[in-house]
Amino acid sequence: MKDMKGIILSATLFIIVILSPMAVLLFATHPPARDYWTEFSVALGYAGLALMGFQLILTARIKWIVRAWGENVIYKMHKIMSLFAVVAIVAHPVILFIADPGKLALLNIFDAPWRARFASLSTYAFLALIVVTLFKDKLNVRYERWHFLHISLAVVAIGSGLLHAFAWGFYLETPLKHQLWIALILLWFTLVVYTRVIRPALSSRKPWVVTSTRRERGNCLTLVMKPEGHAGVRFMPGQFGLLTAFASPFRLTAHPFAFSSSAERYPDVEMSVKQRGDFTEKLGTLSPGDKVFIEGPFGVYTLTESPALHVFIAGGIGITPVMSILRTMADREDSRPVLLIYCVTDWESATFREELIAMTVRSEFTVLFLPEHPTAQWHGETGRIDVEFLKQALPAGVENHRYFISGPEEMINEVEKMLSALNVPLENYHADKYSYV
Ligand SMILES: Cc1cc2nc3c(=O)[nH]c(=O)nc-3n(C[C@H](O)[C@H](O)[C@H](O)COP(=O)(O)OP(=O)(O)OC[C@H]3O[C@@H](n4cnc5c(N)ncnc54)[C@H](O)[C@@H]3O)c2cc1C
């Protein structure tokens, strides 16, 4: 989080967008008040729905918002706010049923009026959405299928929630309130059209061509790409793009990969991909001349202006954004001191090993490899990174260095705790988690 103006502006916008749907209900005339619990439960229902609609703004990857907060913070907010929203939405009927058990009859979908049927559908879809999200790893389904399910459930839940609110219309009886809520829904709808139609349409006019591919250590494949018929992208080293291959950019799921090449090699770009699943395996079939699409750049994990020592702590394929930063620094003859701590499963699979060792001819660059399973010939430190290792590895002035952590989420969480134990202020470390859910 660097851009204070962006944070204040977007935080203000967030508060307005979240509270305005409820504020609108208080305008003009009110319907006759009912008992406290009924009114309270209705307020919860509207609040939950407004919070859910707001998620469309959070996840639309609007550049100035993402730049201000960072992808990780945005996705954390998305997760937490959605949980709050679902709790509020589920509490709405539960409170009504406790206050008036006679209303339980509305659960009978055969006899209930449509407005109650929409309410049931919305609540069930929201509950399913939470289960599908929280237990994503346990479900063991392909990411694309999971993503489709996630989006479909969100659309059904929000859509039927709105139909329920409009069909009941208790607080939406005046034309002004009606129109303001319709304006809000149009805003949500515009965002969906922007992310799912306009942005892919723009991207489809800017294809990229694979010029070559390179095998790297650790079952990693580097794709070298150049823009075809357009100027390409200017990215900051450490940022990532959304790659679509074997399909048009209208495909629901694009795959995020960090740019691994130097930002100075514009307009060519490289992405280095660990082949771990169906999409990344299939990328191995790409050959020179094949067309792909890249959306972006996104992300705020990049070099700072600080002259302080930059310490990169990378785990596994989390090395890719670091490679881009190191290569860019070399191209720019940036001579600020850099220490890379590279946690790898074993020595043989250390992606970019040779290039990193070659980079150490620059006196300002040091790399420490930390293999979890070393070979018998290995003489350095081994195992997983811990505070003791960091204390030994880091030069004096631990609190003043700038830290960049990239890799699996568990590793980042652990390293963040270690840095906090070493009294490194929060603003001195930046993380790039390779998983959002
Ligand atoms: C910001 C960011 C940058 C990344 N940069 C790189 C990189 O430079 N090199 C690299 O090898 N990997 C990178 N990854 C991870 C990479 O996106 C996934 O490994 C890849 O999408 C897996 O696809 P798959 O179908 O082959 O594997 P699967 O077996 O389907 O998935 C493997 C894992 O990747 C996650 N994943 C799958 N598809 C997506 C998607 N579309 N969006 C988000 N997560 C997904 C799944 O949740 C699962 O945990 C990055 C991820 C993020 C979030």
mmCIF file with all atom_site columns, C-alpha atoms in Angstrom, residues 203-211 223-228 230 242-249 269 271 279 283 286-287 289-295:
data_model
loop_
_atom_site.group_PDB
_atom_site.id
_atom_site.type_symbol
_atom_site.label_atom_id
_atom_site.label_alt_id
_atom_site.label_comp_id
_atom_site.label_asym_id
_atom_site.label_entity_id
_atom_site.label_seq_id
_atom_site.pdbx_PDB_ins_code
_atom_site.Cartn_x
_atom_site.Cartn_y
_atom_site.Cartn_z
_atom_site.occupancy
_atom_site.B_iso_or_equiv
_atom_site.pdbx_formal_charge
_atom_site.auth_seq_id
_atom_site.auth_comp_id
_atom_site.auth_asym_id
_atom_site.auth_atom_id
_atom_site.pdbx_PDB_model_num
ATOM 1  C CA . SER A 1 203 ? -7.501  -7.382  -25.341 1.00 0.00 ? 203 SER A CA 1
ATOM 2  C CA . SER A 1 204 ? -8.636  -9.398  -28.402 1.00 0.00 ? 204 SER A CA 1
ATOM 3  C CA . ARG A 1 205 ? -7.464  -6.526  -30.607 1.00 0.00 ? 205 ARG A CA 1
ATOM 4  C CA . LYS A 1 206 ? -3.993  -6.782  -29.089 1.00 0.00 ? 206 LYS A CA 1
ATOM 5  C CA . PRO A 1 207 ? -2.696  -10.302 -29.654 1.00 0.00 ? 207 PRO A CA 1
ATOM 6  C CA . TRP A 1 208 ? 0.799   -11.517 -28.791 1.00 0.00 ? 208 TRP A CA 1
ATOM 7  C CA . VAL A 1 209 ? 2.907   -14.020 -30.668 1.00 0.00 ? 209 VAL A CA 1
ATOM 8  C CA . VAL A 1 210 ? 5.149   -16.639 -29.086 1.00 0.00 ? 210 VAL A CA 1
ATOM 9  C CA . THR A 1 211 ? 8.610   -16.158 -30.606 1.00 0.00 ? 211 THR A CA 1
ATOM 10 C CA . LEU A 1 223 ? 7.525   -18.211 -23.058 1.00 0.00 ? 223 LEU A CA 1
ATOM 11 C CA . VAL A 1 224 ? 9.101   -15.398 -25.059 1.00 0.00 ? 224 VAL A CA 1
ATOM 12 C CA . MET A 1 225 ? 6.412   -13.215 -26.655 1.00 0.00 ? 225 MET A CA 1
ATOM 13 C CA . LYS A 1 226 ? 6.160   -10.097 -28.764 1.00 0.00 ? 226 LYS A CA 1
ATOM 14 C CA . PRO A 1 227 ? 3.172   -7.839  -29.501 1.00 0.00 ? 227 PRO A CA 1
ATOM 15 C CA . GLU A 1 228 ? 1.545   -8.246  -32.888 1.00 0.00 ? 228 GLU A CA 1
ATOM 16 C CA . HIS A 1 230 ? 0.269   -2.960  -31.274 1.00 0.00 ? 230 HIS A CA 1
ATOM 17 C CA . LEU A 1 242 ? -3.181  -12.465 -17.183 1.00 0.00 ? 242 LEU A CA 1
ATOM 18 C CA . LEU A 1 243 ? -2.385  -14.968 -19.900 1.00 0.00 ? 243 LEU A CA 1
ATOM 19 C CA . THR A 1 244 ? -4.969  -16.574 -22.170 1.00 0.00 ? 244 THR A CA 1
ATOM 20 C CA . ALA A 1 245 ? -3.815  -19.261 -24.586 1.00 0.00 ? 245 ALA A CA 1
ATOM 21 C CA . PHE A 1 246 ? -5.710  -21.730 -26.804 1.00 0.00 ? 246 PHE A CA 1
ATOM 22 C CA . ALA A 1 247 ? -8.812  -19.488 -26.499 1.00 0.00 ? 247 ALA A CA 1
ATOM 23 C CA . SER A 1 248 ? -10.075 -15.941 -26.966 1.00 0.00 ? 248 SER A CA 1
ATOM 24 C CA . PRO A 1 249 ? -9.753  -13.358 -24.155 1.00 0.00 ? 249 PRO A CA 1
ATOM 25 C CA . VAL A 1 269 ? 8.093   -9.969  -22.670 1.00 0.00 ? 269 VAL A CA 1
ATOM 26 C CA . MET A 1 271 ? 6.746   -15.337 -18.572 1.00 0.00 ? 271 MET A CA 1
ATOM 27 C CA . PHE A 1 279 ? -3.228  -25.325 -18.310 1.00 0.00 ? 279 PHE A CA 1
ATOM 28 C CA . LEU A 1 283 ? 1.512   -24.385 -22.504 1.00 0.00 ? 283 LEU A CA 1
ATOM 29 C CA . LEU A 1 286 ? 2.916   -23.808 -27.795 1.00 0.00 ? 286 LEU A CA 1
ATOM 30 C CA . SER A 1 287 ? 5.323   -23.204 -30.645 1.00 0.00 ? 287 SER A CA 1
ATOM 31 C CA . GLY A 1 289 ? 4.048   -18.229 -34.218 1.00 0.00 ? 289 GLY A CA 1
ATOM 32 C CA . ASP A 1 290 ? 1.207   -19.244 -31.864 1.00 0.00 ? 290 ASP A CA 1
ATOM 33 C CA . LYS A 1 291 ? -1.096  -16.472 -30.725 1.00 0.00 ? 291 LYS A CA 1
ATOM 34 C CA . VAL A 1 292 ? -1.801  -15.684 -27.049 1.00 0.00 ? 292 VAL A CA 1
ATOM 35 C CA . PHE A 1 293 ? -3.373  -12.770 -25.137 1.00 0.00 ? 293 PHE A CA 1
ATOM 36 C CA . ILE A 1 294 ? -1.979  -10.865 -22.184 1.00 0.00 ? 294 ILE A CA 1
ATOM 37 C CA . GLU A 1 295 ? -4.032  -8.538  -20.014 1.00 0.00 ? 295 GLU A CA 1
#
